[in-house]
């Protein structure tokens, strides 16, 4: 396998600044309420960890893992729930936190699955958004950065399991 070349797209400092802003919005929007953050594994783990420490709300955490067939040759939008640590969500405000909204298939699936469980409210927060790739409409409530159609790694996002620990977001140049 040839070596992957990467180039910085969003710096550690830019991410920190933006997360403080989003956390401020979340704190204002959920003032006086408690919030159940639902992190989508694995890509959101660093974003979630930074976000919850900046947000000044009473916090619970849960995780879900999904398998998605991101390959565009398989556009049937099939998503499977692999792991789900959520118990009853009745009476709870849910904020789903994911790394990136690409085709939108994953978040559309989650909208269906989670709204059936009747939470008090359901919102979506993504660090990155690639609007030009969207196949399915999804309502995003908090967006870190809109990016062009590039494959990105770092800050939780991987390529073949690698690069998740990078402090910034990088585009992969030769994959
Ligand atoms: P969807 O196409 O369903 O919106 O996105 C599904 C998942 O594909 C995302 O949660 C993310 O894990 C992965 N994905 C989409 N675009 C990228 C990207 O540019 N880089 C990485 N590492 N993963 C991506
Ligand atoms: Mg993901």
CSV table of C-alpha atoms and ligand atoms in Angstrom, one decimal:
chain,number,residue,atom,x,y,z
A,1,UNK,CA,0.0,0.0,0.0
A,2,UNK,CA,1.4,3.4,-0.9
A,3,UNK,CA,1.9,6.0,1.9
A,4,UNK,CA,-1.1,8.3,2.4
A,5,UNK,CA,-0.2,12.0,2.0
A,6,UNK,CA,-2.2,14.4,4.1
A,7,UNK,CA,-2.5,18.2,4.2
A,8,UNK,CA,-4.0,20.3,7.0
A,9,UNK,CA,-7.5,21.6,6.4
A,10,UNK,CA,-8.6,22.8,9.8
A,11,UNK,CA,-6.1,23.5,12.6
A,12,UNK,CA,-6.3,22.4,16.2
A,13,UNK,CA,-6.8,26.0,17.2
A,14,UNK,CA,-9.6,26.6,14.8
A,15,UNK,CA,-11.3,23.4,16.1
A,16,UNK,CA,-11.0,24.6,19.7
A,17,UNK,CA,-12.4,28.0,18.9
A,18,UNK,CA,-15.4,26.6,17.0
A,19,UNK,CA,-16.2,24.0,19.7
A,20,UNK,CA,-16.3,26.8,22.3
A,21,UNK,CA,-18.8,28.6,20.1
A,22,UNK,CA,-21.0,25.5,19.5
A,23,UNK,CA,-20.8,24.6,23.2
A,24,UNK,CA,-22.0,28.1,24.0
A,25,UNK,CA,-25.0,27.7,21.7
A,26,UNK,CA,-25.8,24.4,23.3
A,27,UNK,CA,-25.5,25.8,26.8
A,28,UNK,CA,-27.9,28.6,25.9
A,29,UNK,CA,-30.4,26.4,24.0
A,30,UNK,CA,-30.6,23.8,26.9
A,31,UNK,CA,-30.4,26.3,29.7
A,32,UNK,CA,-31.9,24.7,32.9
A,33,UNK,CA,-32.3,21.3,31.2
A,34,UNK,CA,-30.3,18.1,31.2
A,35,UNK,CA,-29.0,16.7,28.0
A,36,UNK,CA,-28.2,13.2,26.9
A,37,UNK,CA,-25.3,13.3,24.4
A,38,UNK,CA,-25.3,10.3,22.0
A,39,UNK,CA,-21.9,9.8,20.5
A,40,UNK,CA,-21.7,7.9,17.3
A,41,UNK,CA,-18.7,5.6,17.4
A,42,UNK,CA,-16.0,5.6,16.6
A,43,UNK,CA,-15.5,8.9,14.7
A,44,UNK,CA,-17.1,11.3,17.2
A,45,UNK,CA,-15.2,10.2,20.4
A,46,UNK,CA,-12.7,13.1,20.5
A,47,UNK,CA,-15.3,15.7,19.4
A,48,UNK,CA,-17.7,14.5,22.0
A,49,UNK,CA,-15.1,14.6,24.7
A,50,UNK,CA,-14.1,18.2,23.9
A,51,UNK,CA,-17.7,19.3,23.4
A,52,UNK,CA,-19.2,18.0,26.7
A,53,UNK,CA,-16.3,19.6,28.7
A,54,UNK,CA,-17.1,23.0,27.1
A,55,UNK,CA,-20.9,22.8,27.4
A,56,UNK,CA,-22.4,24.0,30.7
A,57,UNK,CA,-25.3,21.7,30.9
A,58,UNK,CA,-26.2,18.8,33.1
A,59,UNK,CA,-24.9,15.9,31.0
A,60,UNK,CA,-25.5,12.3,30.4
A,61,UNK,CA,-23.5,10.3,27.8
A,62,UNK,CA,-24.5,7.3,25.6
A,63,UNK,CA,-23.0,5.7,22.6
A,64,UNK,CA,-24.2,4.0,19.4
A,65,UNK,CA,-22.2,2.3,16.7
A,66,UNK,CA,-23.5,1.8,13.2
A,67,UNK,CA,-22.3,0.0,10.1
A,68,UNK,CA,-22.7,1.9,7.0
A,69,UNK,CA,-21.9,1.0,3.4
A,70,UNK,CA,-20.3,4.3,2.5
A,71,UNK,CA,-19.2,2.9,-0.8
A,72,UNK,CA,-21.2,4.9,-3.4
A,73,UNK,CA,-21.5,1.8,-5.6
A,74,UNK,CA,-23.9,0.6,-2.8
A,75,UNK,CA,-26.3,3.4,-2.6
A,76,UNK,CA,-29.2,1.5,-1.1
A,77,UNK,CA,-28.6,3.4,2.1
A,78,UNK,CA,-28.5,0.3,4.3
A,79,UNK,CA,-27.4,1.0,7.8
A,80,UNK,CA,-27.2,-1.5,10.7
A,81,UNK,CA,-27.2,-0.7,14.4
A,82,UNK,CA,-24.2,-2.6,15.9
A,83,UNK,CA,-24.1,-1.2,19.4
A,84,UNK,CA,-26.5,0.8,21.5
A,85,UNK,CA,-25.9,1.8,25.1
A,86,UNK,CA,-29.1,3.9,25.3
A,87,UNK,CA,-31.7,2.9,27.8
A,88,UNK,CA,-35.1,4.6,28.0
A,89,UNK,CA,-35.0,8.0,26.4
A,90,UNK,CA,-38.5,9.0,27.4
A,91,UNK,CA,-38.6,12.4,28.9
A,92,UNK,CA,-35.0,13.1,27.8
A,93,UNK,CA,-33.5,15.7,25.5
A,94,UNK,CA,-31.2,13.9,23.0
A,95,UNK,CA,-28.3,15.4,21.1
A,96,UNK,CA,-26.7,13.1,18.6
A,97,UNK,CA,-23.0,13.9,18.1
A,98,UNK,CA,-21.3,12.6,14.9
A,99,UNK,CA,-18.1,13.3,13.2
A,100,UNK,CA,-19.3,14.2,9.7
A,101,UNK,CA,-22.5,14.4,7.7
A,102,UNK,CA,-21.7,13.1,4.2
A,103,UNK,CA,-24.5,11.4,2.2
A,104,UNK,CA,-26.8,11.9,5.2
A,105,UNK,CA,-27.8,8.2,5.2
A,106,UNK,CA,-26.5,7.5,8.7
A,107,UNK,CA,-28.2,10.5,10.3
A,108,UNK,CA,-31.4,9.9,8.5
A,109,UNK,CA,-31.4,6.3,9.8
A,110,UNK,CA,-30.8,7.6,13.3
A,111,UNK,CA,-33.6,10.1,13.0
A,112,UNK,CA,-36.0,7.3,12.3
A,113,UNK,CA,-34.7,4.9,15.0
A,114,UNK,CA,-34.4,7.5,17.8
A,115,UNK,CA,-37.7,9.4,17.1
A,116,UNK,CA,-39.6,6.1,17.4
A,117,UNK,CA,-38.4,5.9,21.0
A,118,UNK,CA,-40.1,9.2,21.7
A,119,UNK,CA,-37.5,11.4,23.4
A,120,UNK,CA,-38.5,14.8,24.6
A,121,UNK,CA,-36.4,16.3,21.8
A,122,UNK,CA,-33.9,15.2,19.3
A,123,UNK,CA,-31.2,17.3,17.7
A,124,UNK,CA,-28.1,16.6,15.7
A,125,UNK,CA,-24.6,18.0,16.0
A,126,UNK,CA,-21.8,17.3,13.6
A,127,UNK,CA,-18.2,18.6,13.5
A,128,UNK,CA,-18.0,18.5,9.7
A,129,UNK,CA,-20.6,18.8,7.0
A,130,UNK,CA,-20.0,18.0,3.3
A,131,UNK,CA,-23.3,19.4,1.8
A,132,UNK,CA,-22.3,18.7,-1.8
A,133,UNK,CA,-22.4,14.9,-1.1
A,134,UNK,CA,-25.9,14.8,0.4
A,135,UNK,CA,-28.2,12.1,-0.9
A,136,UNK,CA,-30.8,12.2,1.9
A,137,UNK,CA,-32.0,15.4,3.6
A,138,UNK,CA,-31.1,15.6,7.2
A,139,UNK,CA,-31.8,18.4,9.7
A,140,UNK,CA,-28.5,19.5,11.3
A,141,UNK,CA,-28.8,21.7,14.3
A,142,UNK,CA,-25.2,22.4,15.1
A,143,UNK,CA,-22.4,22.3,12.5
A,144,UNK,CA,-18.7,22.8,13.2
A,145,UNK,CA,-17.4,23.4,9.7
A,146,UNK,CA,-18.7,23.0,6.2
A,147,UNK,CA,-16.0,21.5,4.0
A,148,UNK,CA,-15.7,20.7,0.3
A,149,UNK,CA,-15.9,17.1,-1.1
A,150,UNK,CA,-12.6,15.9,0.2
A,151,UNK,CA,-11.9,12.7,2.2
A,152,UNK,CA,-10.7,13.9,5.6
A,153,UNK,CA,-8.9,12.3,8.6
A,154,UNK,CA,-7.8,13.3,12.0
A,155,UNK,CA,-9.5,14.5,15.2
A,156,UNK,CA,-11.4,11.1,15.5
A,157,UNK,CA,-11.8,10.4,11.8
A,158,UNK,CA,-9.8,7.6,10.2
A,159,UNK,CA,-8.6,6.1,7.0
A,160,UNK,CA,-8.4,2.3,7.4
A,161,UNK,CA,-8.2,2.7,11.2
A,162,UNK,CA,-5.3,5.2,11.1
A,163,UNK,CA,-5.0,8.9,11.8
A,164,UNK,CA,-7.8,9.2,14.4
A,165,UNK,CA,-5.3,10.7,16.9
A,166,UNK,CA,-4.3,13.7,14.9
A,167,UNK,CA,-5.1,17.0,16.5
A,168,UNK,CA,-6.3,18.8,13.4
A,169,UNK,CA,-8.4,17.8,10.4
A,170,UNK,CA,-6.4,16.8,7.3
A,171,UNK,CA,-7.4,16.0,3.8
A,172,UNK,CA,-6.1,12.8,2.3
A,173,UNK,CA,-4.5,13.6,-1.0
A,174,UNK,CA,-3.9,10.3,-2.6
A,175,UNK,CA,-6.6,7.7,-1.7
B,1,LIG,P1,-23.0,9.4,5.8
B,1,LIG,O1,-22.6,9.2,4.3
B,1,LIG,O2,-24.0,8.4,6.2
B,1,LIG,O3,-23.5,10.8,6.0
B,1,LIG,O4,-21.7,9.3,6.6
B,1,LIG,C1,-21.4,8.0,7.2
B,1,LIG,C2,-20.0,8.0,7.8
B,1,LIG,O5,-19.0,8.0,6.8
B,1,LIG,C3,-19.6,9.2,8.7
B,1,LIG,O6,-20.1,9.2,10.0
B,1,LIG,C4,-18.1,8.9,8.7
B,1,LIG,O7,-17.8,8.0,9.6
B,1,LIG,C5,-17.8,8.4,7.3
B,1,LIG,N1,-17.3,9.5,6.4
B,1,LIG,C6,-17.9,10.3,5.5
B,1,LIG,N2,-17.1,11.1,5.0
B,1,LIG,C7,-15.9,10.9,5.5
B,1,LIG,C8,-14.5,11.5,5.4
B,1,LIG,O8,-14.3,12.4,4.6
B,1,LIG,N3,-13.6,11.0,6.2
B,1,LIG,C9,-13.7,9.9,7.0
B,1,LIG,N4,-12.7,9.5,7.7
B,1,LIG,N5,-15.0,9.3,7.2
B,1,LIG,C10,-16.0,9.8,6.5
B,2,LIG,MG1,-19.3,7.8,11.5
